[in-house]
Amino acid sequence: MALNIVIMAAGKGTRMKSATPKVLHKLAGRSLLAHVLKSGEPLVAQARIVITGHGADQVEAAVQADGISFVRQTPQLGTGHAIQQVVPALQGEGTTLILNGDVPLIQTATAKALIDACAGHALVLLTVDLADPTGYGRIIRDPDDGGVLAIVEHKDATPAQRLIHEGYSGMMAAPTGALKRWVGQLSNNNAQGEYYLTDIVAMAVAEGLPVLGIKAGSETEVLGVNDPVQLAQLERAFQAQQAEGLMRAGVRLADPARFDLRGTLTHGQDVEIDVNCVFEGHVELGDGVRVGANCVIRNVKIAAGARIHEFTHIDGETAGASVGEGALIGPFARLRPGAQLGAEVHIGNFVEVKNSTLAKGAKANHLAYLGDATVGERVNYGAGSITANYDGANKHRTTIGDDVHVGSNCVLVAPVTLGNGATVGGGSTITKDVGAGELAVARGKQVALGSWTRPTKKR
Ligand code: UD1
Ligand code: CA
């Protein structure tokens, strides 16, 4: 049966006290609205419509994708008024699912349950039992048979109605034809002077249409974000869920409360992650990978047995990065886009690698920079050495053959090639290619002046 998915996202979000529209604030690295869209993604729908208003240009640009359309609501006169704006865009006789742009953790299975229960003819509300229902619309049930009779908004509720703990989550599935008709009949004669979508419940009851209340599986699933406190609480709840899922799959987290995943993480067996690590984008960890405390790791594939020591920063950005089997990285290392490290590579403290390939067993253990370089097997790249890969206008490559030894504090001015087995003396500035097996030394000659006296301080 034809399904329309409508996401209400026009509201201002005043309590966020932010220039960013509320639905674009991030939870686990993705906007609130993107979470809602993702939950709806597996559902086969003929239309996915986002209602925008406050910051509409920004919101639309942020979530634009094939199959998503936008309807603007200006001014915002309430949730019923919001749905009135989409009426012309709602096609067919099937079901319309209404979600909230600021309730990010709604589960696909729950949305599916609403749609199935609606089946194009019943009005189905997602409700939740709340310890503190303040602010929520209350579900009014028939004292005899428990059937839903109406939703009364908190501000319009009598003291007796306010004692009801079953609240409306803001999400429903409705028969499309009836919904279009009902929203045309709404009035704003209420405490807030708004057009309440929730008033359609009493209309359905009056018409004798079945109205069902389905209870949400968990409170987290229906919690909305109204201010930074709620955003942070939901972030922690979501991170706790992710951490638990990973631990159940065998990942050993030193402390699930100090773990953040803002994207996706795939992993092998016996992966260990110490405290305060942040994973972003897409990260793959092979069997036995160990990550030390305080690492930030984004868009990289790390092979089996590799060890990422404390305080390492890896960001493959869009190009990606890879770390080979048994490699040792850090502490205090920085891998940037295009860093492709082979097996058993060692990258030590204060070493930066960008757009460079290091073959098996190559080592750069201290204070070094490798940019736009191809580095052979077993190369030893000395402390303080750098590739001068940028001439101020263009980037150039440095090619270092197998078994090359680059001494400390060298500058390799690209483009330049060091042949297999070449050695570069410490402190050299290399501007010309070095042949295989050659020793290149390019630095001022040492002189000794015996007649010299050290200056003394004037009294
Ligand atoms: C709404 C429900 C209330 C429910 C609560 C759950 C109504 C009248 N009330 O109240 O029963 O318990 O959600 O959180 O529906 N929006 C628009 N245009 C508008 C107004 C709102 O797009 O003109 C959007 C908001 O951006 C938000 C959603 O609709 O995503 C809910 O709006 P909000 O103002 O938070 O509704 P509540 O008053 O909290
Ligand atoms: Ca709300």
Coordinates of C-alpha atoms and ligand atoms in Angstrom, one line a residue:
M1 CA 0.0 0.0 0.0
A2 CA 1.2 3.5 -0.9
L3 CA 3.2 5.2 1.9
N4 CA 4.0 8.8 2.4
I5 CA 6.6 9.7 5.0
V6 CA 6.3 13.3 6.4
I7 CA 9.0 14.7 8.7
M8 CA 8.1 17.9 10.6
A9 CA 11.1 20.1 10.9
A10 CA 9.9 23.7 10.6
G11 CA 10.0 24.7 14.2
K12 CA 12.5 27.2 15.6
G13 CA 14.1 25.3 18.5
T14 CA 14.3 28.5 20.5
R15 CA 15.7 26.7 23.6
M16 CA 18.8 25.5 21.7
K17 CA 19.9 29.2 21.7
S18 CA 21.8 28.6 18.5
A19 CA 22.1 30.2 15.1
T20 CA 22.0 26.6 13.7
P21 CA 18.4 25.3 13.0
K22 CA 17.6 22.7 15.7
V23 CA 17.3 19.7 13.4
L24 CA 20.8 20.3 12.1
H25 CA 22.4 19.9 15.5
K26 CA 24.5 16.7 15.6
L27 CA 24.0 13.5 17.4
A28 CA 26.9 11.0 17.0
G29 CA 28.2 13.1 14.1
R30 CA 25.0 13.2 12.1
S31 CA 22.2 15.8 12.1
L32 CA 19.1 15.0 14.1
L33 CA 17.1 15.2 10.8
A34 CA 19.5 12.8 9.1
H35 CA 18.9 10.3 11.8
V36 CA 15.2 10.5 11.3
L37 CA 15.6 10.1 7.5
K38 CA 17.9 7.1 8.0
S39 CA 15.3 5.4 10.2
G40 CA 12.7 5.9 7.4
E41 CA 15.1 4.8 4.7
P42 CA 14.3 1.0 4.7
L43 CA 10.6 1.7 4.4
V44 CA 9.3 1.6 0.9
A45 CA 7.7 5.0 0.3
Q46 CA 6.3 6.9 -2.7
A47 CA 7.2 10.2 -1.1
R48 CA 9.5 11.5 1.6
I49 CA 8.6 15.0 2.5
V50 CA 10.4 17.2 5.0
I51 CA 8.5 20.3 6.2
T52 CA 10.9 23.2 6.6
G53 CA 10.5 26.7 7.9
H54 CA 13.1 28.1 10.3
G55 CA 16.5 28.0 8.5
A56 CA 14.8 26.3 5.5
D57 CA 17.6 27.0 3.0
Q58 CA 20.2 25.6 5.4
V59 CA 18.1 22.5 6.4
E60 CA 17.2 21.7 2.8
A61 CA 20.8 22.0 1.6
A62 CA 22.0 19.8 4.5
V63 CA 19.8 16.8 3.8
Q64 CA 19.2 17.1 0.1
A65 CA 19.1 13.7 -1.6
D66 CA 17.3 11.7 -4.3
G67 CA 13.8 10.9 -3.3
I68 CA 13.5 13.6 -0.7
S69 CA 11.2 16.6 -1.3
F70 CA 10.6 19.7 0.8
V71 CA 7.5 21.7 1.6
R72 CA 7.9 25.1 3.3
Q73 CA 5.7 26.2 6.2
T74 CA 5.9 30.0 6.8
P75 CA 4.8 31.2 9.3
Q76 CA 4.7 28.2 11.7
L77 CA 1.2 28.1 13.1
G78 CA 1.4 24.6 14.7
T79 CA 1.8 21.0 13.8
G80 CA -1.7 20.8 12.2
H81 CA -0.8 23.8 10.1
A82 CA 2.4 22.1 9.1
I83 CA 0.5 19.1 7.8
Q84 CA -2.0 21.4 6.0
Q85 CA 1.0 22.6 3.9
V86 CA 1.8 19.0 2.7
V87 CA -1.8 18.1 1.8
P88 CA -1.3 18.9 -2.0
A89 CA 1.8 16.7 -2.0
L90 CA 0.2 13.7 -0.4
Q91 CA -0.8 11.2 -3.0
G92 CA -2.8 8.0 -2.9
E93 CA -5.2 6.4 -0.5
G94 CA -2.6 4.6 1.6
T95 CA -0.9 5.6 4.8
T96 CA 1.0 8.7 5.9
L97 CA 3.6 8.3 8.5
I98 CA 4.4 11.5 10.5
L99 CA 7.7 11.8 12.2
N100 CA 9.5 14.6 14.1
G101 CA 12.7 16.0 12.9
D102 CA 13.9 16.5 16.4
V103 CA 13.2 13.0 17.7
P104 CA 16.3 11.3 16.2
L105 CA 16.3 7.8 17.7
I106 CA 13.0 6.5 16.4
Q107 CA 13.6 2.9 15.2
T108 CA 12.6 1.6 11.8
A109 CA 10.8 -1.4 13.4
T110 CA 8.6 1.0 15.5
A111 CA 7.7 3.1 12.4
K112 CA 6.9 -0.1 10.6
A113 CA 4.7 -1.3 13.4
L114 CA 2.7 2.0 13.2
I115 CA 2.3 1.6 9.4
D116 CA 1.3 -2.0 9.6
A117 CA -1.3 -1.2 12.3
C118 CA -2.7 1.7 10.3
A119 CA -3.0 -0.4 7.1
G120 CA -4.6 2.6 5.4
H121 CA -7.6 2.7 7.7
A122 CA -6.8 3.1 11.4
L123 CA -5.3 6.1 13.1
V124 CA -2.3 4.9 15.0
L125 CA -0.5 6.9 17.6
L126 CA 2.9 6.2 19.1
T127 CA 2.6 6.8 22.8
V128 CA 5.0 6.5 25.8
D129 CA 4.6 6.2 29.5
L130 CA 6.6 9.0 31.0
A131 CA 7.8 9.5 34.6
D132 CA 7.4 13.3 34.0
P133 CA 4.9 13.9 31.2
T134 CA 5.0 17.7 31.6
G135 CA 4.7 19.4 28.1
Y136 CA 3.4 16.3 26.4
G137 CA 0.0 15.9 24.9
R138 CA -1.9 13.4 27.1
I139 CA -3.6 10.3 25.8
I140 CA -7.2 10.3 26.9
R141 CA -8.6 6.8 27.1
D142 CA -12.1 5.4 27.6
P143 CA -12.4 4.4 31.3
D144 CA -14.5 1.4 30.2
D145 CA -12.7 -0.2 27.2
G146 CA -9.4 1.7 27.3
G147 CA -9.9 2.9 23.7
V148 CA -8.2 6.2 22.7
L149 CA -10.6 9.1 22.8
A150 CA -8.5 12.2 22.3
I151 CA -5.1 13.9 22.8
V152 CA -5.2 16.9 25.1
E153 CA -2.2 19.2 24.9
H154 CA -0.5 19.9 28.3
K155 CA -1.4 23.6 28.2
D156 CA -5.1 22.8 27.6
A157 CA -5.3 19.9 30.0
T158 CA -7.3 20.0 33.2
P159 CA -5.5 19.2 36.5
A160 CA -7.0 15.7 36.4
Q161 CA -5.8 15.1 32.8
R162 CA -2.3 16.3 33.8
L163 CA -2.1 13.3 36.1
I164 CA -2.1 11.0 33.1
H165 CA 1.4 9.6 32.4
E166 CA 0.7 8.3 28.9
G167 CA 2.0 11.0 26.5
Y168 CA 1.9 11.4 22.8
S169 CA 5.3 11.0 21.2
G170 CA 4.5 13.3 18.3
M171 CA 4.6 10.4 15.8
M172 CA 1.6 8.7 14.1
A173 CA 0.5 6.8 11.1
A174 CA -2.8 7.9 9.5
P175 CA -5.0 7.0 6.5
T176 CA -3.9 9.5 3.9
G177 CA -7.4 10.4 2.6
A178 CA -8.9 11.0 6.0
L179 CA -5.8 12.9 7.2
K180 CA -6.2 15.4 4.3
R181 CA -9.8 15.9 5.2
W182 CA -9.2 16.2 9.0
V183 CA -6.5 18.8 8.8
G184 CA -8.7 21.0 6.7
Q185 CA -11.2 21.1 9.6
L186 CA -8.7 22.1 12.4
S187 CA -9.2 25.3 14.3
N188 CA -6.8 27.2 16.5
N189 CA -9.2 27.8 19.3
N190 CA -6.9 26.6 22.2
A191 CA -4.5 27.7 24.8
Q192 CA -1.7 28.3 22.3
G193 CA -3.7 29.7 19.4
E194 CA -2.1 27.0 17.2
Y195 CA -3.5 24.4 14.8
Y196 CA -2.9 21.2 16.7
L197 CA -2.4 18.1 14.6
T198 CA -3.4 16.2 17.7
D199 CA -7.0 17.4 17.4
I200 CA -7.6 14.9 14.5
V201 CA -7.8 12.1 17.1
A202 CA -11.1 13.3 18.4
M203 CA -12.3 13.7 14.8
A204 CA -11.4 10.1 14.0
V205 CA -13.2 8.9 17.1
A206 CA -16.3 11.0 16.1
E207 CA -16.3 9.3 12.7
G208 CA -16.1 5.9 14.3
L209 CA -12.6 5.2 12.8
P210 CA -10.4 2.9 14.8
V211 CA -7.8 4.8 16.8
L212 CA -4.9 2.8 18.3
G213 CA -2.2 3.7 20.7
I214 CA 1.1 1.8 20.3
K215 CA 3.6 2.1 23.1
A216 CA 7.2 2.8 22.3
G217 CA 9.7 0.1 23.1
S218 CA 11.9 2.6 25.0
E219 CA 11.7 6.1 26.2
T220 CA 15.0 6.9 24.3
E221 CA 13.3 6.2 21.1
V222 CA 10.8 8.9 21.5
L223 CA 12.8 11.5 23.3
G224 CA 12.9 14.9 21.5
V225 CA 15.7 17.4 21.6
N226 CA 14.7 20.8 22.8
D227 CA 17.9 22.1 24.4
P228 CA 21.6 21.3 24.7
V229 CA 21.0 19.3 27.9
Q230 CA 18.6 17.0 26.2
L231 CA 20.9 16.8 23.2
A232 CA 23.8 15.7 25.4
Q233 CA 21.7 13.2 27.3
L234 CA 20.5 11.6 24.1
E235 CA 24.0 11.5 22.7
R236 CA 25.1 9.6 25.8
A237 CA 22.2 7.2 25.5
F238 CA 23.0 6.6 21.9
Q239 CA 26.7 6.1 22.6
A240 CA 25.9 3.7 25.4
Q241 CA 23.7 1.6 23.0
Q242 CA 26.5 1.5 20.4
A243 CA 29.1 0.6 23.0
E244 CA 27.0 -2.2 24.3
G245 CA 26.4 -3.6 20.8
L246 CA 30.1 -3.6 20.1
M247 CA 30.9 -5.3 23.4
R248 CA 28.3 -7.9 22.8
A249 CA 30.0 -8.5 19.5
G250 CA 33.3 -9.1 21.3
V251 CA 35.0 -5.7 21.3
R252 CA 36.7 -5.0 24.6
L253 CA 36.1 -1.4 25.6
A254 CA 38.0 -0.3 28.7
D255 CA 35.1 2.0 29.6
P256 CA 31.9 2.2 27.6
A257 CA 31.2 5.5 29.1
R258 CA 34.3 6.9 27.6
F259 CA 33.9 5.7 24.0
D260 CA 32.4 7.7 21.1
L261 CA 31.5 6.4 17.7
R262 CA 30.3 9.0 15.2
G263 CA 29.9 6.8 12.2
T264 CA 30.4 3.1 11.6
L265 CA 33.0 0.7 13.0
T266 CA 33.6 -2.8 11.7
H267 CA 35.9 -5.1 13.6
G268 CA 37.5 -8.5 13.9
Q269 CA 38.1 -10.6 17.0
D270 CA 40.0 -9.5 20.1
V271 CA 39.9 -5.8 19.4
E272 CA 40.7 -3.7 22.4
I273 CA 40.0 0.0 22.8
D274 CA 41.2 2.0 25.8
V275 CA 39.4 5.0 27.2
N276 CA 38.6 8.3 25.5
C277 CA 38.8 7.3 21.9
V278 CA 36.7 8.9 19.2
F279 CA 35.9 7.0 16.0
E280 CA 34.4 8.9 13.0
G281 CA 33.3 8.2 9.5
H282 CA 34.0 4.6 8.6
V283 CA 36.7 2.7 10.5
E284 CA 37.7 -0.9 10.1
L285 CA 39.7 -2.7 12.8
G286 CA 41.2 -6.1 12.0
D287 CA 41.7 -9.0 14.4
G288 CA 43.6 -8.2 17.5
V289 CA 44.0 -4.5 16.9
R290 CA 44.6 -2.5 20.0
V291 CA 43.9 1.2 20.3
G292 CA 45.5 3.1 23.2
A293 CA 43.8 5.9 25.2
N294 CA 42.9 9.3 23.7
C295 CA 43.0 8.5 20.0
V296 CA 40.9 10.2 17.4
I297 CA 40.5 7.9 14.4
R298 CA 38.5 8.6 11.2
N299 CA 38.1 7.0 7.8
V300 CA 40.8 4.4 8.0
K301 CA 41.3 0.6 7.6
I302 CA 43.6 -0.9 10.2
A303 CA 44.8 -4.4 9.6
A304 CA 45.1 -7.3 12.0
G305 CA 47.5 -7.0 14.9
A306 CA 48.3 -3.3 14.4
R307 CA 48.8 -1.3 17.5
I308 CA 47.7 2.3 17.7
H309 CA 49.4 3.9 20.7
E310 CA 48.0 6.6 22.9
F311 CA 47.2 10.1 21.6
T312 CA 47.3 9.2 17.9
H313 CA 45.3 11.1 15.4
I314 CA 44.3 9.4 12.2
D315 CA 42.2 11.2 9.6
G316 CA 41.8 9.6 6.2
E317 CA 39.2 12.3 5.2
T318 CA 37.8 11.3 1.8
A319 CA 40.9 9.7 0.3
G320 CA 41.1 7.2 3.2
A321 CA 44.1 5.7 4.9
S322 CA 45.3 2.3 5.7
V323 CA 47.6 0.7 8.3
G324 CA 49.1 -2.7 7.6
E325 CA 49.3 -5.8 9.7
G326 CA 51.3 -5.6 12.9
A327 CA 52.2 -1.9 12.3
L328 CA 53.0 0.2 15.4
I329 CA 51.7 3.8 15.3
G330 CA 52.2 6.5 17.9
P331 CA 52.1 7.6 20.6
F332 CA 51.5 11.1 19.3
A333 CA 51.5 10.2 15.6
R334 CA 49.4 11.8 12.9
L335 CA 48.2 10.0 9.8
R336 CA 46.5 12.1 7.1
P337 CA 44.6 11.3 3.9
G338 CA 46.4 8.9 1.6
A339 CA 48.7 7.4 4.2
Q340 CA 49.1 3.8 3.1
L341 CA 51.2 1.9 5.6
G342 CA 52.3 -1.6 4.9
A343 CA 52.8 -4.5 7.3
E344 CA 55.1 -3.9 10.3
V345 CA 55.6 -0.2 9.6
H346 CA 56.6 1.8 12.6
I347 CA 55.4 5.5 12.9
G348 CA 56.6 7.0 16.1
N349 CA 56.0 10.2 18.1
F350 CA 55.5 13.5 16.3
V351 CA 55.6 11.9 12.9
E352 CA 53.2 13.1 10.2
V353 CA 52.4 11.1 7.1
K354 CA 50.3 12.4 4.3
N355 CA 49.6 10.9 0.8
S356 CA 52.5 8.5 1.2
T357 CA 53.0 4.8 0.7
L358 CA 55.3 3.0 3.1
A359 CA 56.3 -0.5 2.2
K360 CA 56.7 -3.4 4.7
G361 CA 58.9 -2.7 7.7
A362 CA 59.7 0.9 6.9
K363 CA 60.2 3.0 10.0
A364 CA 60.0 6.7 10.9
N365 CA 60.2 6.8 14.6
H366 CA 60.7 10.4 15.7
L367 CA 59.8 13.9 14.7
A368 CA 59.4 13.5 10.9
Y369 CA 57.3 14.4 8.0
L370 CA 56.5 12.3 4.9
G371 CA 54.3 13.9 2.4
D372 CA 53.7 12.8 -1.2
A373 CA 56.4 10.1 -0.8
T374 CA 56.8 6.5 -1.9
V375 CA 58.9 4.7 0.6
G376 CA 60.4 1.2 0.1
E377 CA 60.8 -1.8 2.4
R378 CA 62.8 -1.6 5.6
V379 CA 63.6 2.1 5.1
N380 CA 64.9 3.9 8.2
Y381 CA 63.8 7.5 8.1
G382 CA 65.7 9.5 10.7
A383 CA 64.5 11.8 13.4
G384 CA 63.7 15.4 12.3
S385 CA 63.8 14.6 8.5
I386 CA 61.2 15.9 6.2
T387 CA 60.1 15.8 2.6
A388 CA 59.9 19.3 1.1
N389 CA 57.1 18.4 -1.1
Y390 CA 55.6 21.8 -1.9
D391 CA 57.4 24.5 -3.9
G392 CA 54.8 27.1 -3.0
A393 CA 52.7 26.3 -6.1
N394 CA 52.8 22.6 -6.7
K395 CA 53.3 19.4 -4.8
H396 CA 56.1 17.0 -5.9
R397 CA 56.9 13.3 -5.1
T398 CA 59.8 11.9 -3.2
T399 CA 60.7 8.3 -4.1
I400 CA 62.8 6.3 -1.6
G401 CA 63.9 2.8 -2.6
D402 CA 64.2 -0.3 -0.4
D403 CA 66.7 -0.4 2.4
V404 CA 67.4 3.3 2.2
H405 CA 68.8 5.0 5.4
V406 CA 67.9 8.6 5.8
G407 CA 69.9 10.2 8.6
S408 CA 68.6 12.7 11.1
N409 CA 67.5 16.2 10.2
C410 CA 67.5 15.8 6.4
V411 CA 65.4 17.8 3.9
L412 CA 64.5 15.8 0.8
V413 CA 63.6 18.5 -1.7
A414 CA 61.1 16.9 -4.1
P415 CA 60.9 15.8 -6.8
V416 CA 63.8 13.6 -5.9
T417 CA 64.6 9.8 -5.9
L418 CA 66.9 7.9 -3.5
G419 CA 67.9 4.5 -5.1
N420 CA 67.7 1.2 -3.3
G421 CA 70.2 0.9 -0.5
A422 CA 71.2 4.6 -0.6
T423 CA 72.3 6.4 2.5
V424 CA 71.8 10.1 3.3
G425 CA 74.1 11.7 5.9
G426 CA 72.5 13.5 8.8
G427 CA 71.7 17.2 8.3
S428 CA 71.7 16.9 4.4
T429 CA 69.5 18.9 2.1
I430 CA 69.1 16.6 -0.8
T431 CA 68.1 18.3 -4.1
K432 CA 69.5 15.8 -6.6
D433 CA 68.8 12.1 -7.1
V434 CA 71.0 9.6 -5.2
G435 CA 71.9 6.4 -6.9
A436 CA 71.5 2.9 -5.5
G437 CA 74.0 2.1 -2.8
E438 CA 75.5 5.6 -2.8
L439 CA 76.1 7.8 0.2
A440 CA 75.0 11.4 -0.2
V441 CA 76.1 14.1 2.2
A442 CA 75.0 17.7 1.5
R443 CA 75.8 20.0 4.3
G444 CA 78.4 22.6 5.2
K445 CA 81.8 21.2 6.1
Q446 CA 82.7 21.3 9.8
V447 CA 85.5 23.7 10.7
A448 CA 87.5 24.0 13.9
L449 CA 88.8 27.4 15.0
G450 CA 91.3 27.0 17.8
S451 CA 92.0 30.8 18.3
W452 CA 88.4 31.5 19.1
T453 CA 87.3 32.8 22.6
R454 CA 83.8 32.7 23.8
P455 CA 82.4 36.2 24.5
T456 CA 82.0 37.1 28.2
K457 CA 79.3 39.3 29.7
K458 CA 80.3 43.0 30.1
R459 CA 80.3 44.1 33.8
Ligands
UD1_1 C1 3.8 18.1 20.0 C2 2.5 17.4 20.2 C3 2.4 16.8 21.6 C4 3.4 15.8 21.8 C5 4.8 16.5 21.6 C6 5.9 15.4 21.6 C7 1.0 18.8 18.9 C8 0.0 19.9 18.9 N1 1.5 18.5 20.1 O1 3.9 19.1 20.9 O2 1.1 16.2 21.8 O3 3.4 15.3 23.1 O4 4.8 17.0 20.3 O5 7.1 16.0 21.5 O6 1.3 18.3 17.8 N2 6.6 21.9 13.9 C9 6.5 22.4 12.6 N3 5.7 23.4 12.4 C10 5.0 24.0 13.4 C11 5.1 23.5 14.7 C12 5.9 22.4 14.9 O7 7.1 21.8 11.7 O8 4.3 25.0 13.1 C13 7.5 20.7 14.1 C14 8.6 21.0 15.0 O9 9.8 21.4 14.3 C15 8.9 19.7 15.7 C16 7.5 19.1 15.7 O10 6.7 19.7 14.7 O11 9.7 18.9 14.9 C17 6.8 19.2 17.1 O12 6.7 20.5 17.4 P1 6.8 21.0 18.9 O13 6.6 22.5 18.9 O14 8.0 20.5 19.5 O15 5.5 20.4 19.5 P2 5.1 20.3 21.0 O16 4.4 21.5 21.3 O17 6.2 19.8 21.8
CA2 CA 8.6 19.1 21.2

